[in-house]
Amino acid sequence: MIDAARNPREVRRAVAVLLALVFSKYVYLASITSYFMFFLITKFGIDEQSAQLHLFAFLGAVAAGTFAGGPVGDRFGRKYVIWGSILGVLPFTLALPYASLFWTTVLSVIIGVVLASAFSAILVYAQELLPGRVGLVAGLVFGFAFGTAGLAAAALGVLADYAGIVTVYRVVAFMPVLGLLAWLLPPERKRA
């Protein structure tokens, strides 16, 4: 639970931090959902059907992580889930562009579960910052997430055309560094 009696400046800063975290999360997710198959085909020479199975494994992990994030956030605190989810995938995203096919699959599943667990925590955290504004918060977070993903897919496509698909994953691997911003989020009150 977050203290709703915060000053407006502190709330604006916290919402800006949450949107920066959504940005980092959805740029990375856009790279996988849009270009992971091409990365696998280019780097490992696998066929399209095999690449689709690897993407399916990632997307299944994202679904599992989305469900897991809520209960974990309720138990340990949303701020810790946000922090751990976004910053916690950094070692895995940094390793992914250099891994073998087997380890690429393992890493992508870990990234999917961990990174996806942040979304529900971010949404509820923002709703607690702005109590009574559920629609505004949902529209802001979902709209920003989907808009970011769309723009990121286009920008990463340009980067892939210019520098190659493997370079895309070497660049987006650093997006989780923005998870450090979670340190700026106000503390939650203890639950009764």
Coordinates of N, CA and C in Angstrom, one line a residue:
M1 N 0.8 -1.2 0.0 CA 0.0 0.0 0.0 C 0.9 1.2 0.0
I2 N 0.5 2.2 -0.8 CA 1.3 3.4 -0.9 C 0.5 4.5 -0.2
D3 N 1.2 5.4 0.4 CA 0.6 6.6 1.1 C 0.0 7.5 0.1
A4 N -1.3 7.6 0.0 CA -2.0 8.4 -1.0 C -1.9 9.9 -0.7
A5 N -1.4 10.3 0.5 CA -1.4 11.7 0.8 C 0.0 12.3 0.4
R6 N 0.6 11.8 -0.6 CA 1.9 12.3 -1.1 C 1.6 13.6 -1.8
N7 N 2.7 14.4 -1.9 CA 2.6 15.6 -2.6 C 2.6 15.4 -4.1
P8 N 1.9 16.2 -4.9 CA 1.7 16.0 -6.3 C 3.0 15.8 -7.1
R9 N 4.0 16.5 -6.7 CA 5.3 16.5 -7.3 C 6.0 15.1 -7.2
E10 N 5.9 14.5 -6.0 CA 6.4 13.2 -5.7 C 5.6 12.1 -6.5
V11 N 4.3 12.3 -6.7 CA 3.5 11.4 -7.4 C 3.9 11.5 -8.9
R12 N 4.0 12.7 -9.4 CA 4.4 12.8 -10.9 C 5.8 12.2 -11.1
R13 N 6.7 12.3 -10.2 CA 8.0 11.7 -10.4 C 7.9 10.2 -10.4
A14 N 7.1 9.7 -9.5 CA 6.9 8.2 -9.4 C 6.3 7.7 -10.6
V15 N 5.3 8.4 -11.2 CA 4.6 7.9 -12.4 C 5.6 8.0 -13.6
A16 N 6.4 9.0 -13.6 CA 7.4 9.1 -14.7 C 8.4 8.0 -14.6
V17 N 8.8 7.6 -13.4 CA 9.7 6.5 -13.2 C 9.0 5.2 -13.7
L18 N 7.8 5.0 -13.3 CA 7.0 3.8 -13.8 C 6.9 3.7 -15.3
L19 N 6.7 4.9 -15.9 CA 6.6 4.9 -17.4 C 8.0 4.6 -18.0
A20 N 9.1 5.1 -17.4 CA 10.4 4.7 -17.9 C 10.7 3.2 -17.8
L21 N 10.2 2.6 -16.7 CA 10.3 1.2 -16.6 C 9.5 0.4 -17.6
V22 N 8.3 0.9 -17.8 CA 7.4 0.3 -18.9 C 8.1 0.4 -20.2
F23 N 8.7 1.6 -20.5 CA 9.5 1.8 -21.7 C 10.5 0.7 -21.9
S24 N 11.4 0.5 -20.9 CA 12.5 -0.4 -21.0 C 11.9 -1.8 -21.2
K25 N 10.9 -2.2 -20.5 CA 10.3 -3.5 -20.6 C 9.7 -3.8 -22.0
Y26 N 9.0 -2.8 -22.5 CA 8.3 -3.0 -23.8 C 9.2 -2.9 -25.0
V27 N 10.3 -2.1 -24.9 CA 11.3 -2.1 -26.0 C 11.9 -3.5 -26.1
Y28 N 12.3 -4.1 -24.9 CA 12.9 -5.4 -25.0 C 11.8 -6.4 -25.4
L29 N 10.6 -6.4 -24.9 CA 9.6 -7.3 -25.4 C 9.3 -7.2 -26.9
A30 N 9.3 -6.0 -27.4 CA 9.1 -5.8 -28.8 C 10.2 -6.4 -29.6
S31 N 11.4 -6.3 -29.1 CA 12.5 -7.0 -29.9 C 12.3 -8.5 -30.0
I32 N 11.8 -9.1 -29.0 CA 11.6 -10.5 -29.0 C 10.4 -10.9 -29.8
T33 N 9.3 -10.2 -29.6 CA 8.0 -10.6 -30.3 C 8.1 -10.3 -31.8
S34 N 8.9 -9.3 -32.1 CA 8.9 -8.9 -33.6 C 10.1 -9.6 -34.3
Y35 N 11.2 -9.8 -33.6 CA 12.4 -10.2 -34.4 C 13.2 -11.4 -33.9
F36 N 12.6 -12.1 -32.9 CA 13.3 -13.2 -32.3 C 13.5 -14.4 -33.3
M37 N 12.4 -14.6 -34.1 CA 12.5 -15.7 -35.1 C 13.7 -15.4 -36.1
F38 N 13.7 -14.1 -36.5 CA 14.8 -13.7 -37.5 C 16.2 -13.9 -36.9
F39 N 16.3 -13.5 -35.6 CA 17.5 -13.7 -34.9 C 18.0 -15.1 -34.9
L40 N 17.0 -16.0 -34.5 CA 17.4 -17.4 -34.5 C 17.7 -18.0 -35.8
I41 N 17.0 -17.6 -36.8 CA 17.2 -18.1 -38.2 C 18.6 -17.6 -38.7
T42 N 18.9 -16.4 -38.4 CA 20.1 -15.8 -38.9 C 21.3 -16.3 -38.1
K43 N 21.2 -16.4 -36.8 CA 22.4 -16.7 -36.0 C 22.6 -18.2 -36.0
F44 N 21.6 -19.0 -36.0 CA 21.7 -20.5 -35.8 C 21.4 -21.3 -37.1
G45 N 20.8 -20.7 -38.1 CA 20.5 -21.4 -39.3 C 19.3 -22.4 -39.2
I46 N 18.5 -22.2 -38.2 CA 17.4 -23.1 -38.0 C 16.2 -22.7 -39.0
D47 N 15.3 -23.6 -39.2 CA 14.2 -23.3 -40.1 C 13.1 -22.5 -39.4
E48 N 12.2 -22.0 -40.2 CA 11.1 -21.2 -39.6 C 10.3 -21.8 -38.6
Q49 N 9.9 -23.1 -38.8 CA 9.1 -23.8 -37.8 C 9.8 -24.0 -36.5
S50 N 11.1 -24.3 -36.5 CA 11.8 -24.4 -35.2 C 11.9 -23.0 -34.5
A51 N 12.1 -22.0 -35.3 CA 12.2 -20.6 -34.7 C 10.8 -20.3 -34.1
Q52 N 9.7 -20.7 -34.7 CA 8.4 -20.4 -34.1 C 8.2 -21.1 -32.8
L53 N 8.8 -22.3 -32.7 CA 8.7 -23.1 -31.4 C 9.4 -22.4 -30.3
H54 N 10.6 -21.8 -30.6 CA 11.4 -21.0 -29.7 C 10.6 -19.8 -29.2
L55 N 10.0 -19.1 -30.2 CA 9.2 -17.9 -29.9 C 8.0 -18.3 -29.0
F56 N 7.4 -19.5 -29.3 CA 6.3 -20.0 -28.5 C 6.7 -20.2 -27.1
A57 N 7.9 -20.8 -26.9 CA 8.4 -21.0 -25.5 C 8.5 -19.7 -24.8
F58 N 9.1 -18.7 -25.5 CA 9.2 -17.3 -24.8 C 7.8 -16.8 -24.5
L59 N 6.9 -16.8 -25.4 CA 5.6 -16.2 -25.1 C 4.8 -17.0 -24.0
G60 N 5.0 -18.3 -23.9 CA 4.4 -19.1 -22.8 C 5.0 -18.6 -21.5
A61 N 6.3 -18.3 -21.5 CA 7.0 -17.9 -20.3 C 6.5 -16.5 -19.9
V62 N 6.2 -15.6 -20.9 CA 5.6 -14.3 -20.6 C 4.3 -14.5 -19.9
A63 N 3.4 -15.4 -20.5 CA 2.1 -15.6 -19.9 C 2.3 -16.1 -18.4
A64 N 3.2 -17.0 -18.2 CA 3.4 -17.5 -16.8 C 3.9 -16.4 -15.9
G65 N 4.8 -15.6 -16.4 CA 5.3 -14.5 -15.6 C 4.3 -13.4 -15.2
T66 N 3.4 -13.2 -16.2 CA 2.3 -12.2 -15.9 C 1.4 -12.7 -14.8
F67 N 1.1 -14.0 -14.8 CA 0.3 -14.5 -13.7 C 1.1 -14.5 -12.4
A68 N 2.3 -14.8 -12.4 CA 3.1 -14.9 -11.2 C 3.4 -13.6 -10.5
G69 N 3.5 -12.5 -11.3 CA 3.8 -11.2 -10.7 C 2.9 -10.7 -9.7
G70 N 1.6 -10.9 -9.8 CA 0.6 -10.4 -8.9 C 0.8 -11.0 -7.5
P71 N 0.7 -12.4 -7.4 CA 0.9 -12.9 -6.0 C 2.3 -12.7 -5.4
V72 N 3.3 -12.6 -6.2 CA 4.7 -12.3 -5.7 C 4.7 -10.9 -5.2
G73 N 4.1 -10.0 -5.9 CA 4.0 -8.6 -5.5 C 3.2 -8.4 -4.2
D74 N 2.1 -9.2 -4.1 CA 1.3 -9.1 -2.8 C 2.1 -9.6 -1.6
R75 N 3.0 -10.6 -1.9 CA 3.7 -11.2 -0.8 C 5.0 -10.4 -0.4
F76 N 5.7 -9.9 -1.4 CA 7.0 -9.3 -1.1 C 7.0 -7.8 -1.3
G77 N 6.0 -7.2 -1.9 CA 5.9 -5.8 -2.2 C 6.1 -5.5 -3.7
R78 N 5.3 -4.6 -4.2 CA 5.3 -4.3 -5.6 C 6.6 -3.7 -6.0
K79 N 7.2 -2.8 -5.2 CA 8.4 -2.2 -5.5 C 9.5 -3.2 -5.8
Y80 N 9.6 -4.2 -4.9 CA 10.6 -5.2 -5.1 C 10.4 -6.1 -6.3
V81 N 9.2 -6.3 -6.7 CA 8.9 -7.1 -7.9 C 9.3 -6.3 -9.1
I82 N 9.0 -5.0 -9.1 CA 9.3 -4.1 -10.2 C 10.8 -4.0 -10.3
W83 N 11.5 -3.8 -9.2 CA 13.0 -3.7 -9.2 C 13.6 -5.0 -9.7
G84 N 13.2 -6.1 -9.1 CA 13.8 -7.4 -9.5 C 13.4 -7.9 -10.8
S85 N 12.2 -7.6 -11.3 CA 11.8 -8.0 -12.6 C 12.6 -7.3 -13.7
I86 N 12.7 -6.0 -13.7 CA 13.3 -5.3 -14.8 C 14.8 -5.4 -14.7
L87 N 15.4 -5.0 -13.5 CA 16.8 -5.1 -13.4 C 17.3 -6.5 -13.3
G88 N 16.5 -7.4 -12.8 CA 16.9 -8.8 -12.6 C 17.1 -9.6 -13.9
V89 N 16.6 -9.1 -15.0 CA 16.8 -9.8 -16.2 C 18.1 -9.4 -16.9
L90 N 18.7 -8.3 -16.4 CA 19.9 -7.8 -17.1 C 21.0 -8.8 -17.4
P91 N 21.4 -9.7 -16.4 CA 22.5 -10.7 -16.8 C 22.0 -11.6 -17.9
F92 N 20.7 -11.9 -18.0 CA 20.2 -12.8 -19.0 C 20.2 -12.2 -20.3
T93 N 19.7 -10.9 -20.4 CA 19.6 -10.2 -21.7 C 21.0 -9.9 -22.2
L94 N 22.0 -9.7 -21.3 CA 23.4 -9.4 -21.8 C 24.0 -10.7 -22.4
A95 N 23.6 -11.9 -21.8 CA 24.2 -13.1 -22.3 C 23.5 -13.7 -23.5
L96 N 22.3 -13.4 -23.7 CA 21.5 -13.9 -24.8 C 22.1 -13.8 -26.2
P97 N 22.6 -12.6 -26.6 CA 23.2 -12.5 -28.0 C 24.4 -13.4 -28.2
Y98 N 25.0 -13.9 -27.2 CA 26.3 -14.7 -27.3 C 26.1 -16.1 -27.0
A99 N 24.9 -16.6 -26.6 CA 24.7 -17.9 -26.2 C 24.5 -18.9 -27.4
S100 N 24.6 -20.2 -27.1 CA 24.3 -21.2 -28.1 C 22.8 -21.3 -28.2
L101 N 22.3 -22.1 -29.2 CA 20.9 -22.2 -29.4 C 20.2 -22.7 -28.1
F102 N 20.7 -23.7 -27.5 CA 20.1 -24.3 -26.3 C 20.0 -23.2 -25.2
W103 N 21.1 -22.5 -24.9 CA 21.1 -21.5 -23.9 C 20.3 -20.3 -24.3
T104 N 20.2 -20.0 -25.5 CA 19.4 -18.9 -26.0 C 17.9 -19.2 -25.6
T105 N 17.5 -20.4 -25.8 CA 16.1 -20.8 -25.5 C 15.9 -20.7 -24.0
V106 N 16.8 -21.3 -23.2 CA 16.7 -21.2 -21.7 C 16.7 -19.8 -21.3
L107 N 17.6 -19.0 -21.8 CA 17.6 -17.5 -21.4 C 16.4 -16.8 -21.7
S108 N 15.8 -17.1 -22.9 CA 14.6 -16.4 -23.4 C 13.4 -16.8 -22.5
V109 N 13.4 -18.0 -22.0 CA 12.3 -18.4 -21.1 C 12.4 -17.7 -19.7
I110 N 13.6 -17.7 -19.2 CA 13.9 -16.9 -18.0 C 13.5 -15.5 -18.1
I111 N 14.0 -14.9 -19.2 CA 13.7 -13.4 -19.4 C 12.2 -13.2 -19.5
G112 N 11.5 -14.1 -20.2 CA 10.0 -14.0 -20.4 C 9.3 -14.0 -19.0
V113 N 9.6 -15.0 -18.2 CA 9.0 -15.1 -16.9 C 9.3 -13.9 -16.0
V114 N 10.5 -13.6 -15.9 CA 10.9 -12.5 -15.0 C 10.5 -11.2 -15.4
L115 N 10.7 -10.8 -16.7 CA 10.3 -9.5 -17.2 C 8.8 -9.3 -17.2
A116 N 8.0 -10.3 -17.5 CA 6.6 -10.1 -17.5 C 6.0 -10.0 -16.1
S117 N 6.7 -10.4 -15.1 CA 6.1 -10.4 -13.8 C 5.9 -8.9 -13.3
A118 N 6.6 -8.0 -13.9 CA 6.5 -6.6 -13.5 C 5.2 -5.9 -13.8
F119 N 4.5 -6.3 -14.9 CA 3.5 -5.5 -15.4 C 2.3 -5.3 -14.4
S120 N 1.9 -6.3 -13.8 CA 0.8 -6.2 -12.8 C 1.2 -5.3 -11.6
A121 N 2.5 -5.5 -11.2 CA 3.0 -4.7 -10.1 C 3.1 -3.2 -10.5
I122 N 3.5 -2.9 -11.7 CA 3.6 -1.5 -12.1 C 2.2 -0.9 -12.1
L123 N 1.2 -1.7 -12.7 CA -0.1 -1.2 -12.8 C -0.8 -0.9 -11.4
V124 N -0.7 -1.8 -10.5 CA -1.2 -1.7 -9.2 C -0.5 -0.6 -8.4
Y125 N 0.8 -0.5 -8.6 CA 1.6 0.5 -7.9 C 1.1 1.9 -8.4
A126 N 0.9 2.1 -9.7 CA 0.5 3.3 -10.2 C -0.9 3.7 -9.7
Q127 N -1.8 2.6 -9.6 CA -3.2 2.9 -9.1 C -3.2 3.3 -7.7
E128 N -2.2 2.8 -6.9 CA -2.1 3.2 -5.5 C -1.6 4.6 -5.4
L129 N -0.7 5.0 -6.4 CA -0.2 6.4 -6.4 C -1.4 7.4 -6.7
L130 N -2.3 7.0 -7.5 CA -3.4 7.8 -7.9 C -4.7 7.2 -7.6
P131 N -5.1 7.1 -6.3 CA -6.3 6.4 -5.9 C -7.5 7.1 -6.5
G132 N -8.5 6.2 -6.9 CA -9.7 6.8 -7.5 C -9.6 7.1 -9.0
R133 N -8.4 6.9 -9.5 CA -8.2 7.2 -11.0 C -7.8 5.9 -11.7
V134 N -8.5 4.9 -11.5 CA -8.2 3.6 -12.1 C -8.2 3.6 -13.6
G135 N -9.2 4.3 -14.2 CA -9.2 4.4 -15.7 C -8.1 5.2 -16.2
L136 N -7.8 6.3 -15.6 CA -6.6 7.1 -16.1 C -5.3 6.3 -16.0
V137 N -5.1 5.6 -14.9 CA -3.9 4.9 -14.7 C -3.8 3.8 -15.8
A138 N -4.9 3.0 -15.9 CA -4.9 1.9 -16.9 C -4.7 2.4 -18.3
G139 N -5.3 3.5 -18.6 CA -5.2 4.0 -20.0 C -3.7 4.5 -20.2
L140 N -3.2 5.2 -19.2 CA -1.8 5.7 -19.3 C -0.8 4.6 -19.5
V141 N -0.9 3.6 -18.6 CA 0.1 2.5 -18.6 C -0.1 1.6 -19.8
F142 N -1.3 1.2 -20.1 CA -1.5 0.3 -21.3 C -1.2 1.1 -22.6
G143 N -1.7 2.3 -22.7 CA -1.4 3.1 -23.9 C 0.1 3.3 -24.1
F144 N 0.8 3.7 -23.0 CA 2.2 3.9 -23.1 C 2.9 2.6 -23.5
A145 N 2.5 1.5 -22.9 CA 3.1 0.2 -23.2 C 3.0 -0.2 -24.7
F146 N 1.7 -0.1 -25.2 CA 1.5 -0.5 -26.5 C 2.1 0.5 -27.5
G147 N 2.0 1.8 -27.2 CA 2.7 2.7 -28.1 C 4.2 2.6 -28.2
T148 N 4.8 2.3 -27.0 CA 6.2 2.1 -26.9 C 6.6 0.9 -27.8
A149 N 5.8 -0.2 -27.6 CA 6.1 -1.4 -28.3 C 6.1 -1.2 -29.8
G150 N 5.0 -0.5 -30.3 CA 4.9 -0.2 -31.7 C 6.1 0.6 -32.3
L151 N 6.4 1.7 -31.6 CA 7.5 2.5 -32.0 C 8.8 1.8 -31.9
A152 N 9.0 1.0 -30.9 CA 10.2 0.2 -30.7 C 10.4 -0.8 -31.8
A153 N 9.3 -1.5 -32.2 CA 9.4 -2.5 -33.3 C 9.9 -1.8 -34.6
A154 N 9.3 -0.6 -34.9 CA 9.7 0.1 -36.1 C 11.2 0.5 -36.0
A155 N 11.6 1.1 -34.9 CA 13.0 1.6 -34.7 C 14.0 0.4 -34.8
L156 N 13.6 -0.7 -34.1 CA 14.5 -1.8 -34.1 C 14.6 -2.5 -35.5
G157 N 13.5 -2.4 -36.3 CA 13.6 -2.8 -37.7 C 14.6 -2.0 -38.5
V158 N 14.6 -0.7 -38.3 CA 15.5 0.1 -39.0 C 17.0 -0.2 -38.6
L159 N 17.2 -0.4 -37.3 CA 18.5 -0.9 -36.8 C 18.9 -2.2 -37.3
A160 N 18.0 -3.1 -37.4 CA 18.3 -4.5 -38.0 C 18.7 -4.3 -39.5
D161 N 18.0 -3.5 -40.2 CA 18.3 -3.3 -41.6 C 19.7 -2.6 -41.8
Y162 N 20.0 -1.7 -40.9 CA 21.3 -1.0 -40.9 C 22.5 -1.8 -40.4
A163 N 22.3 -2.4 -39.2 CA 23.5 -3.0 -38.6 C 23.4 -4.5 -38.4
G164 N 22.2 -5.1 -38.7 CA 22.1 -6.6 -38.6 C 21.2 -6.9 -37.4
I165 N 20.6 -8.1 -37.4 CA 19.7 -8.5 -36.4 C 20.4 -8.9 -35.1
V166 N 21.6 -9.4 -35.2 CA 22.3 -9.7 -33.9 C 22.6 -8.4 -33.2
T167 N 22.9 -7.4 -33.9 CA 23.2 -6.1 -33.3 C 22.0 -5.6 -32.5
V168 N 20.8 -5.8 -33.0 CA 19.6 -5.4 -32.3 C 19.6 -6.0 -30.9
Y169 N 19.9 -7.3 -30.8 CA 19.9 -7.9 -29.4 C 21.1 -7.5 -28.6
R170 N 22.2 -7.1 -29.2 CA 23.3 -6.6 -28.4 C 22.9 -5.2 -27.8
V171 N 22.1 -4.4 -28.6 CA 21.7 -3.1 -28.1 C 20.6 -3.2 -27.1
V172 N 19.5 -3.9 -27.4 CA 18.4 -4.0 -26.4 C 18.8 -4.7 -25.1
A173 N 19.9 -5.4 -25.1 CA 20.3 -6.1 -23.9 C 20.5 -5.2 -22.8
F174 N 20.7 -3.9 -23.0 CA 21.0 -2.9 -22.0 C 19.7 -2.2 -21.5
M175 N 18.6 -2.5 -22.1 CA 17.4 -1.8 -21.7 C 17.0 -2.1 -20.2
P176 N 17.3 -3.3 -19.7 CA 17.0 -3.5 -18.2 C 17.8 -2.7 -17.3
V177 N 18.8 -2.0 -17.7 CA 19.6 -1.1 -16.8 C 18.7 0.0 -16.3
L178 N 17.6 0.3 -17.0 CA 16.7 1.3 -16.5 C 15.9 0.9 -15.3
G179 N 16.0 -0.4 -15.0 CA 15.5 -0.9 -13.7 C 16.0 -0.3 -12.5
L180 N 17.2 0.3 -12.6 CA 17.8 1.0 -11.5 C 16.9 2.2 -11.1
L181 N 16.1 2.7 -12.0 CA 15.2 3.8 -11.6 C 14.2 3.4 -10.5
A182 N 13.9 2.1 -10.4 CA 13.0 1.7 -9.4 C 13.4 2.1 -8.0
W183 N 14.7 2.4 -7.8 CA 15.2 2.9 -6.5 C 14.5 4.2 -6.2
L184 N 14.1 5.0 -7.2 CA 13.5 6.3 -7.0 C 12.0 6.2 -6.6
L185 N 11.4 5.0 -6.6 CA 10.0 4.9 -6.3 C 9.8 5.1 -4.8
P186 N 8.8 5.8 -4.4 CA 8.5 5.9 -2.9 C 8.2 4.6 -2.3
P187 N 8.6 4.4 -1.0 CA 8.3 3.1 -0.3 C 6.8 2.9 -0.1
E188 N 6.5 1.6 0.0 CA 5.2 1.2 0.2 C 4.9 1.1 1.7
R189 N 3.7 1.3 2.1 CA 3.4 1.1 3.5 C 3.2 -0.4 3.8
K190 N 3.5 -0.8 5.0 CA 3.3 -2.2 5.3 C 1.8 -2.6 5.3
R191 N 1.5 -3.7 4.8 CA 0.2 -4.2 4.7 C -0.3 -4.8 6.1
A192 N -1.5 -4.6 6.4 CA -2.0 -5.1 7.7 C -2.3 -6.6 7.6

